[in-house]
């Protein structure tokens, strides 16, 4: 009997594909000796992931120069077995362990801030005003290299247990994905309120 | 100018509603002095949240008796501003800080294992075989009380910045939600392959 439909992966292509498909990550830092986990946006550029926040952000301040864990997970479906115990989920996850470095190089910081926007909405940065010097100064950007990144993936149906062959319950998978609703223009947009090209692209590429 | 569309909340009803709406959480533990964050399923029962995993699970073993952080986040939409800097996301998140307790009481453990199934798919536990003694023995269940739980919520359009009044870019919100696809019966289900009542309910209640 196959006991696990989960597999671990350490190759960079698998790790990168999951990081690039996720919208947010969960950053784990140490706060007074205890773990603190916060959801935040991120982007991968080459062999590093970047995180950012306001300079006043406590979690980012704690992370600078310290060991952190950045975890990304994408839920792909519910897995229903004939037993309560056999229930599971299909998912793709990446765990990155490493030391967070505060990005001080102005060009690297600007590139990261632009990439944050394009990570979520490909092509969006070309439609908007780029960051100003004061916006750059008020933002903390951290990076973590991907040397200690690993992926874990579960796919497929529930594990069949012969002991449950006589149970009449349905078993199988219910796929899940993220759906984007109709765009709502901000109240201060009075001219062209139709959604921009980047959102149409988002619907095609992330759906 | 309103600088933040985010608000913090500490009342139990707000915290509970977010916990009950989320499918998974991210558990932060200390591993050899460094934070480790793993996605996992959970359920709230009254004033506690419960987590579970195989008895061999390293993260759960580390968590028992130790300070942990359990974070839940639900992404509700993308927020597009006229500047790269003004981009944001609408979300609901809960951060629970506390000491994880290993559940040893058999009745509490059984109730939690049944509740895990019903948290994700309301009513599902009534359709399936309940946990056996050996399944209970092979599972570690942890609980954390909600005394130190707080919520953070962002809603609404991007913050309007007068400096961007002349930028022609579109701005607004793109709502996001989870969509459930068509159920796929497991290959070993040969009799009634149509989806069960619990999945139809799931589509109504979680959509």
Short mmCIF file of C-alpha atoms in Angstrom, two decimals:
data_model
loop_
_atom_site.label_atom_id
_atom_site.label_comp_id
_atom_site.label_asym_id
_atom_site.label_seq_id
_atom_site.Cartn_x
_atom_site.Cartn_y
_atom_site.Cartn_z
CA UNK A 1 0.00 0.00 0.00
CA UNK A 2 1.33 3.44 -0.95
CA UNK A 3 1.23 5.42 2.30
CA UNK A 4 2.13 8.88 0.98
CA UNK A 5 1.19 10.87 -2.07
CA UNK A 6 3.60 13.61 -0.93
CA UNK A 7 7.03 14.13 -2.37
CA UNK A 8 9.89 16.43 -1.49
CA UNK A 9 11.88 18.26 -4.16
CA UNK A 10 15.08 20.24 -3.92
CA UNK A 11 15.75 21.12 -7.57
CA UNK A 12 15.73 24.82 -8.31
CA UNK A 13 13.21 24.64 -11.18
CA UNK A 14 10.53 23.09 -8.96
CA UNK A 15 11.23 25.55 -6.14
CA UNK A 16 11.22 28.55 -8.50
CA UNK A 17 7.97 27.52 -10.21
CA UNK A 18 6.14 27.36 -6.86
CA UNK A 19 7.61 30.66 -5.63
CA UNK A 20 6.65 32.38 -8.89
CA UNK A 21 3.09 31.02 -8.78
CA UNK A 22 2.35 32.14 -5.21
CA UNK A 23 0.98 35.62 -4.46
CA UNK A 24 2.05 35.92 -0.81
CA UNK A 25 4.42 34.21 1.61
CA UNK A 26 4.51 33.73 5.38
CA UNK A 27 7.63 35.15 7.03
CA UNK A 28 8.78 33.59 10.29
CA UNK A 29 11.08 35.61 12.54
CA UNK A 30 12.22 35.41 16.15
CA UNK A 31 10.60 37.97 18.45
CA UNK A 32 11.96 37.93 22.01
CA UNK A 33 12.81 34.25 21.64
CA UNK A 34 9.42 33.21 20.27
CA UNK A 35 8.40 32.61 16.66
CA UNK A 36 6.29 35.28 14.93
CA UNK A 37 4.70 34.56 11.53
CA UNK A 38 3.31 37.28 9.29
CA UNK A 39 1.80 37.13 5.79
CA UNK A 40 3.56 39.47 3.37
CA UNK A 41 4.21 40.00 -0.30
CA UNK A 42 7.45 38.88 -1.92
CA UNK A 43 9.20 38.32 -5.22
CA UNK A 44 11.94 36.03 -6.47
CA UNK A 45 14.76 37.58 -8.49
CA UNK A 46 17.29 34.97 -9.59
CA UNK A 47 18.71 33.12 -6.60
CA UNK A 48 17.11 35.35 -3.96
CA UNK A 49 13.68 36.18 -2.63
CA UNK A 50 12.87 39.73 -1.59
CA UNK A 51 10.46 40.95 1.08
CA UNK A 52 9.52 44.51 1.94
CA UNK A 53 7.62 46.65 4.37
CA UNK A 54 7.45 50.06 5.97
CA UNK A 55 10.64 51.06 7.75
CA UNK A 56 8.59 51.11 10.98
CA UNK A 57 7.58 47.44 10.50
CA UNK A 58 8.62 45.48 13.59
CA UNK A 59 8.85 42.04 11.96
CA UNK A 60 11.13 43.25 9.19
CA UNK A 61 13.33 45.06 11.69
CA UNK A 62 13.63 41.83 13.67
CA UNK A 63 14.45 39.85 10.53
CA UNK A 64 17.41 41.95 9.36
CA UNK A 65 20.62 39.97 9.86
CA UNK A 66 18.76 37.15 11.63
CA UNK A 67 17.71 33.63 10.68
CA UNK A 68 14.26 33.62 9.10
CA UNK A 69 11.94 31.14 7.44
CA UNK A 70 9.95 32.13 4.37
CA UNK A 71 7.18 29.69 3.51
CA UNK A 72 4.98 29.74 0.45
CA UNK A 73 1.99 27.44 0.04
CA UNK A 74 -0.56 27.02 -2.70
CA UNK A 75 -3.66 24.94 -2.01
CA UNK A 76 -4.60 22.91 -5.09
CA UNK A 77 -7.45 20.82 -3.78
CA UNK A 78 -9.23 18.89 -1.07
CA UNK A 79 -8.66 15.13 -0.85
CA UNK A 80 -11.59 13.13 0.51
CA UNK A 81 -11.08 9.57 1.75
CA UNK A 82 -13.57 7.00 3.02
CA UNK A 83 -12.17 7.51 6.53
CA UNK A 84 -11.90 10.78 8.47
CA UNK A 85 -8.22 9.96 9.01
CA UNK A 86 -7.47 9.63 5.29
CA UNK A 87 -8.56 13.18 4.44
CA UNK A 88 -5.81 15.40 3.09
CA UNK A 89 -5.10 18.31 0.76
CA UNK A 90 -3.23 18.66 -2.50
CA UNK A 91 -0.75 21.51 -2.34
CA UNK A 92 2.59 22.90 -3.40
CA UNK A 93 4.81 24.44 -0.73
CA UNK A 94 8.31 25.87 -0.45
CA UNK A 95 10.23 26.44 2.76
CA UNK A 96 13.23 28.78 2.58
CA UNK A 97 15.64 28.87 5.52
CA UNK A 98 18.32 31.52 5.63
CA UNK A 99 19.60 34.74 7.05
CA UNK A 100 17.74 37.87 5.98
CA UNK A 101 19.93 40.65 4.60
CA UNK A 102 18.79 44.28 4.52
CA UNK A 103 19.18 45.58 0.96
CA UNK A 104 21.12 48.84 1.04
CA UNK A 105 22.16 49.15 -2.62
CA UNK A 106 19.81 51.75 -4.19
CA UNK A 107 19.62 50.06 -7.60
CA UNK A 108 18.91 46.63 -6.10
CA UNK A 109 16.25 48.13 -3.84
CA UNK A 110 14.53 49.95 -6.71
CA UNK A 111 14.60 46.81 -8.87
CA UNK A 112 13.00 44.83 -6.04
CA UNK A 113 10.23 47.39 -5.47
CA UNK A 114 9.34 47.32 -9.15
CA UNK A 115 9.51 43.51 -9.20
CA UNK A 116 7.08 43.22 -6.25
CA UNK A 117 4.40 44.83 -8.39
CA UNK A 118 5.13 42.70 -11.46
CA UNK A 119 5.30 39.48 -9.45
CA UNK A 120 1.63 39.80 -8.55
CA UNK A 121 0.42 41.53 -11.73
CA UNK A 122 2.79 40.88 -14.67
CA UNK A 123 3.48 44.09 -16.59
CA UNK A 124 1.80 46.36 -14.06
CA UNK A 125 4.91 48.41 -13.21
CA UNK A 126 4.98 49.82 -16.77
CA UNK A 127 1.51 51.33 -16.22
CA UNK A 128 2.27 53.27 -13.03
CA UNK A 129 4.50 55.91 -11.49
CA UNK A 130 7.84 54.44 -10.33
CA UNK A 131 8.95 54.76 -6.68
CA UNK A 132 10.24 58.18 -5.58
CA UNK A 133 13.34 58.71 -3.48
CA UNK A 134 11.26 59.32 -0.36
CA UNK A 135 9.19 56.18 -0.99
CA UNK A 136 12.43 54.19 -1.36
CA UNK A 137 13.78 55.69 1.85
CA UNK A 138 10.65 54.81 3.83
CA UNK A 139 10.73 51.16 2.74
CA UNK A 140 12.82 48.32 4.16
CA UNK A 141 13.73 45.62 1.65
CA UNK A 142 15.14 42.28 2.81
CA UNK A 143 16.54 39.43 0.76
CA UNK A 144 17.17 35.77 1.53
CA UNK A 145 19.09 33.46 -0.75
CA UNK A 146 17.54 30.23 -1.94
CA UNK A 147 20.42 27.88 -1.12
CA UNK A 148 18.34 26.25 1.61
CA UNK A 149 15.00 26.06 -0.18
CA UNK A 150 12.98 22.87 -0.44
CA UNK A 151 9.62 22.05 -1.95
CA UNK A 152 6.92 19.63 -0.91
CA UNK A 153 4.09 18.64 -3.19
CA UNK A 154 1.01 16.46 -2.82
CA UNK A 155 -1.03 15.47 -5.84
CA UNK A 156 -3.56 12.84 -6.73
CA UNK A 157 -6.40 10.91 -5.11
CA UNK A 158 -6.65 9.75 -1.49
CA UNK A 159 -4.55 6.74 -0.46
CA UNK A 160 -6.65 3.63 -0.88
CA UNK A 161 -6.94 1.63 2.33
CA UNK A 162 -8.27 -1.88 1.90
CA UNK A 163 -9.76 -1.64 5.40
CA UNK A 164 -12.23 0.92 3.98
CA UNK A 165 -13.24 -1.10 0.93
CA UNK A 166 -16.61 -1.79 2.55
CA UNK A 167 -17.31 1.86 3.45
CA UNK A 168 -19.84 3.35 1.04
CA UNK A 169 -18.61 6.96 1.34
CA UNK A 170 -17.53 8.83 -1.80
CA UNK A 171 -13.80 9.49 -2.11
CA UNK A 172 -11.83 11.66 -4.50
CA UNK A 173 -10.46 15.14 -5.12
CA UNK A 174 -12.06 18.58 -5.28
CA UNK A 175 -9.68 20.93 -7.13
CA UNK A 176 -9.28 24.50 -5.83
CA UNK A 177 -7.98 27.59 -7.55
CA UNK A 178 -8.02 31.34 -7.14
CA UNK A 179 -10.63 33.25 -9.09
CA UNK A 180 -10.42 36.98 -9.84
CA UNK A 181 -13.68 38.90 -9.68
CA UNK A 182 -14.75 41.97 -11.62
CA UNK A 183 -12.38 44.91 -11.19
CA UNK A 184 -13.79 47.89 -9.24
CA UNK A 185 -12.35 51.30 -10.19
CA UNK A 186 -11.30 53.51 -7.27
CA UNK A 187 -13.77 56.37 -6.56
CA UNK A 188 -11.11 58.94 -7.53
CA UNK A 189 -10.72 57.48 -11.04
CA UNK A 190 -13.15 59.51 -13.08
CA UNK A 191 -11.88 59.14 -16.65
CA UNK A 192 -11.35 55.62 -18.01
CA UNK A 193 -12.77 53.19 -15.43
CA UNK A 194 -12.39 50.07 -17.60
CA UNK A 195 -9.79 47.62 -16.29
CA UNK A 196 -6.21 47.95 -17.56
CA UNK A 197 -4.32 45.55 -19.86
CA UNK A 198 -2.34 44.16 -16.92
CA UNK A 199 -5.50 42.83 -15.26
CA UNK A 200 -6.66 41.11 -18.44
CA UNK A 201 -3.21 39.49 -18.62
CA UNK A 202 -3.48 38.50 -14.96
CA UNK A 203 -6.75 36.67 -15.65
CA UNK A 204 -5.08 34.71 -18.44
CA UNK A 205 -1.81 33.93 -16.63
CA UNK A 206 -2.86 33.33 -13.04
CA UNK A 207 -6.27 31.70 -13.52
CA UNK B 1 -4.85 62.06 3.77
CA UNK B 2 -5.80 58.65 5.13
CA UNK B 3 -2.52 56.69 5.11
CA UNK B 4 -3.81 53.26 6.06
CA UNK B 5 -6.83 51.21 5.07
CA UNK B 6 -5.71 48.54 7.56
CA UNK B 7 -7.24 48.05 10.95
CA UNK B 8 -6.38 45.80 13.87
CA UNK B 9 -9.07 43.97 15.82
CA UNK B 10 -8.89 42.06 19.07
CA UNK B 11 -12.54 41.13 19.65
CA UNK B 12 -13.21 37.41 19.69
CA UNK B 13 -16.02 37.50 17.09
CA UNK B 14 -13.75 39.04 14.44
CA UNK B 15 -10.91 36.64 15.26
CA UNK B 16 -13.23 33.59 15.24
CA UNK B 17 -14.85 34.53 11.94
CA UNK B 18 -11.47 34.73 10.19
CA UNK B 19 -10.23 31.48 11.75
CA UNK B 20 -13.42 29.68 10.74
CA UNK B 21 -13.26 30.97 7.16
CA UNK B 22 -9.64 29.91 6.52
CA UNK B 23 -8.80 26.43 5.23
CA UNK B 24 -5.17 26.21 6.39
CA UNK B 25 -2.85 27.99 8.80
CA UNK B 26 0.91 28.54 8.97
CA UNK B 27 2.50 27.21 12.16
CA UNK B 28 5.70 28.85 13.35
CA UNK B 29 7.94 26.91 15.75
CA UNK B 30 11.51 27.20 16.99
CA UNK B 31 13.90 24.66 15.47
CA UNK B 32 17.43 24.78 16.92
CA UNK B 33 16.95 28.45 17.69
CA UNK B 34 15.66 29.41 14.24
CA UNK B 35 12.07 29.94 13.13
CA UNK B 36 10.45 27.20 11.02
CA UNK B 37 7.08 27.83 9.33
CA UNK B 38 4.91 25.04 7.93
CA UNK B 39 1.46 25.11 6.34
CA UNK B 40 -0.97 22.77 8.07
CA UNK B 41 -4.65 22.17 8.64
CA UNK B 42 -6.36 23.32 11.81
CA UNK B 43 -9.71 23.86 13.46
CA UNK B 44 -11.08 26.15 16.14
CA UNK B 45 -13.15 24.64 18.94
CA UNK B 46 -14.36 27.27 21.41
CA UNK B 47 -11.44 29.19 22.86
CA UNK B 48 -8.70 26.97 21.36
CA UNK B 49 -7.29 26.09 17.99
CA UNK B 50 -6.17 22.55 17.26
CA UNK B 51 -3.41 21.35 14.93
CA UNK B 52 -2.47 17.79 14.08
CA UNK B 53 0.06 15.67 12.28
CA UNK B 54 1.72 12.28 12.21
CA UNK B 55 3.44 11.37 15.47
CA UNK B 56 6.72 11.34 13.51
CA UNK B 57 6.19 14.99 12.40
CA UNK B 58 9.22 17.02 13.50
CA UNK B 59 7.52 20.43 13.62
CA UNK B 60 4.70 19.21 15.85
CA UNK B 61 7.19 17.48 18.14
CA UNK B 62 9.11 20.76 18.43
CA UNK B 63 5.91 22.68 19.14
CA UNK B 64 4.69 20.62 22.10
CA UNK B 65 5.09 22.66 25.30
CA UNK B 66 6.86 25.47 23.43
CA UNK B 67 5.88 28.97 22.30
CA UNK B 68 4.38 28.89 18.82
CA UNK B 69 2.74 31.30 16.41
CA UNK B 70 -0.26 30.23 14.36
CA UNK B 71 -1.09 32.60 11.52
CA UNK B 72 -4.10 32.46 9.25
CA UNK B 73 -4.47 34.70 6.21
CA UNK B 74 -7.16 35.03 3.59
CA UNK B 75 -6.41 37.07 0.48
CA UNK B 76 -9.51 39.03 -0.58
CA UNK B 77 -8.16 41.08 -3.46
CA UNK B 78 -5.44 43.04 -5.18
CA UNK B 79 -5.29 46.80 -4.67
CA UNK B 80 -3.90 48.77 -7.60
CA UNK B 81 -2.72 52.35 -7.13
CA UNK B 82 -1.43 54.91 -9.64
CA UNK B 83 2.05 54.48 -8.14
CA UNK B 84 4.04 51.24 -7.76
CA UNK B 85 4.46 52.14 -4.07
CA UNK B 86 0.72 52.42 -3.44
CA UNK B 87 -0.04 48.84 -4.48
CA UNK B 88 -1.43 46.65 -1.74
CA UNK B 89 -3.74 43.71 -1.03
CA UNK B 90 -7.01 43.34 0.76
CA UNK B 91 -6.87 40.55 3.31
CA UNK B 92 -8.02 39.20 6.65
CA UNK B 93 -5.36 37.73 8.95
CA UNK B 94 -5.15 36.38 12.48
CA UNK B 95 -1.97 35.89 14.50
CA UNK B 96 -2.20 33.60 17.53
CA UNK B 97 0.69 33.60 20.01
CA UNK B 98 0.79 30.99 22.73
CA UNK B 99 2.22 27.82 24.12
CA UNK B 100 1.25 24.64 22.29
CA UNK B 101 -0.14 21.88 24.49
CA UNK B 102 -0.13 18.22 23.42
CA UNK B 103 -3.67 16.87 23.74
CA UNK B 104 -3.60 13.64 25.74
CA UNK B 105 -7.27 13.28 26.69
CA UNK B 106 -8.73 10.64 24.35
CA UNK B 107 -12.16 12.24 24.03
CA UNK B 108 -10.70 15.70 23.31
CA UNK B 109 -8.34 14.18 20.72
CA UNK B 110 -11.14 12.28 18.98
CA UNK B 111 -13.35 15.39 18.94
CA UNK B 112 -10.52 17.39 17.37
CA UNK B 113 -9.84 14.80 14.65
CA UNK B 114 -13.51 14.80 13.67
CA UNK B 115 -13.62 18.60 13.77
CA UNK B 116 -10.61 18.90 11.41
CA UNK B 117 -12.66 17.20 8.72
CA UNK B 118 -15.79 19.26 9.33
CA UNK B 119 -13.84 22.54 9.50
CA UNK B 120 -12.83 22.17 5.85
CA UNK B 121 -15.96 20.37 4.61
CA UNK B 122 -18.96 21.00 6.87
CA UNK B 123 -20.85 17.77 7.58
CA UNK B 124 -18.23 15.51 5.99
CA UNK B 125 -17.43 13.53 9.16
CA UNK B 126 -20.94 12.07 9.18
CA UNK B 127 -20.31 10.51 5.75
CA UNK B 128 -17.10 8.63 6.61
CA UNK B 129 -15.56 6.04 8.92
CA UNK B 130 -14.51 7.61 12.27
CA UNK B 131 -10.88 7.38 13.47
CA UNK B 132 -9.77 4.00 14.85
CA UNK B 133 -7.73 3.55 18.03
CA UNK B 134 -4.54 2.99 16.03
CA UNK B 135 -5.17 6.08 13.89
CA UNK B 136 -5.68 8.12 17.08
CA UNK B 137 -2.47 6.68 18.56
CA UNK B 138 -0.43 7.55 15.46
CA UNK B 139 -1.57 11.19 15.44
CA UNK B 140 -0.27 14.08 17.51
CA UNK B 141 -2.84 16.76 18.30
CA UNK B 142 -1.78 20.13 19.68
CA UNK B 143 -3.92 22.97 21.00
CA UNK B 144 -3.22 26.65 21.56
CA UNK B 145 -5.60 28.95 23.39
CA UNK B 146 -6.81 32.14 21.74
CA UNK B 147 -6.08 34.54 24.62
CA UNK B 148 -3.33 36.19 22.56
CA UNK B 149 -5.04 36.29 19.19
CA UNK B 150 -5.31 39.44 17.11
CA UNK B 151 -6.75 40.19 13.70
CA UNK B 152 -5.67 42.56 10.98
CA UNK B 153 -7.90 43.48 8.08
CA UNK B 154 -7.49 45.62 4.97
CA UNK B 155 -10.46 46.51 2.83
CA UNK B 156 -11.33 49.08 0.21
CA UNK B 157 -9.69 50.99 -2.61
CA UNK B 158 -6.07 52.19 -2.79
CA UNK B 159 -5.15 55.24 -0.71
CA UNK B 160 -5.54 58.31 -2.89
CA UNK B 161 -2.37 60.35 -3.13
CA UNK B 162 -2.81 63.84 -4.51
CA UNK B 163 0.72 63.63 -5.94
CA UNK B 164 -0.59 61.02 -8.38
CA UNK B 165 -3.65 62.97 -9.51
CA UNK B 166 -1.98 63.62 -12.86
CA UNK B 167 -0.98 59.95 -13.45
CA UNK B 168 -3.31 58.39 -16.03
CA UNK B 169 -2.97 54.82 -14.71
CA UNK B 170 -6.10 52.92 -13.69
CA UNK B 171 -6.52 52.32 -9.96
CA UNK B 172 -8.91 50.15 -8.00
CA UNK B 173 -9.52 46.69 -6.59
CA UNK B 174 -9.59 43.23 -8.12
CA UNK B 175 -11.46 40.88 -5.76
CA UNK B 176 -10.12 37.34 -5.26
CA UNK B 177 -11.80 34.25 -3.95
CA UNK B 178 -11.32 30.48 -3.89
CA UNK B 179 -13.18 28.50 -6.53
CA UNK B 180 -13.84 24.77 -6.26
CA UNK B 181 -13.56 22.79 -9.50
CA UNK B 182 -15.43 19.69 -10.55
CA UNK B 183 -15.01 16.78 -8.12
CA UNK B 184 -12.97 13.82 -9.43
CA UNK B 185 -13.91 10.41 -7.97
CA UNK B 186 -10.96 8.27 -6.81
CA UNK B 187 -10.16 5.38 -9.19
CA UNK B 188 -11.14 2.85 -6.54
CA UNK B 189 -14.68 4.24 -6.26
CA UNK B 190 -16.64 2.14 -8.73
CA UNK B 191 -20.23 2.47 -7.56
CA UNK B 192 -21.67 5.97 -7.10
CA UNK B 193 -19.10 8.42 -8.50
CA UNK B 194 -21.32 11.51 -8.23
CA UNK B 195 -20.13 14.03 -5.63
CA UNK B 196 -21.50 13.73 -2.07
CA UNK B 197 -23.89 16.11 -0.29
CA UNK B 198 -21.01 17.59 1.76
CA UNK B 199 -19.30 18.91 -1.39
CA UNK B 200 -22.48 20.55 -2.65
CA UNK B 201 -22.78 22.22 0.77
CA UNK B 202 -19.12 23.28 0.56
CA UNK B 203 -19.77 25.03 -2.74
CA UNK B 204 -22.64 26.97 -1.17
CA UNK B 205 -20.95 27.83 2.13
CA UNK B 206 -17.33 28.47 1.16
CA UNK B 207 -17.76 30.03 -2.29
#
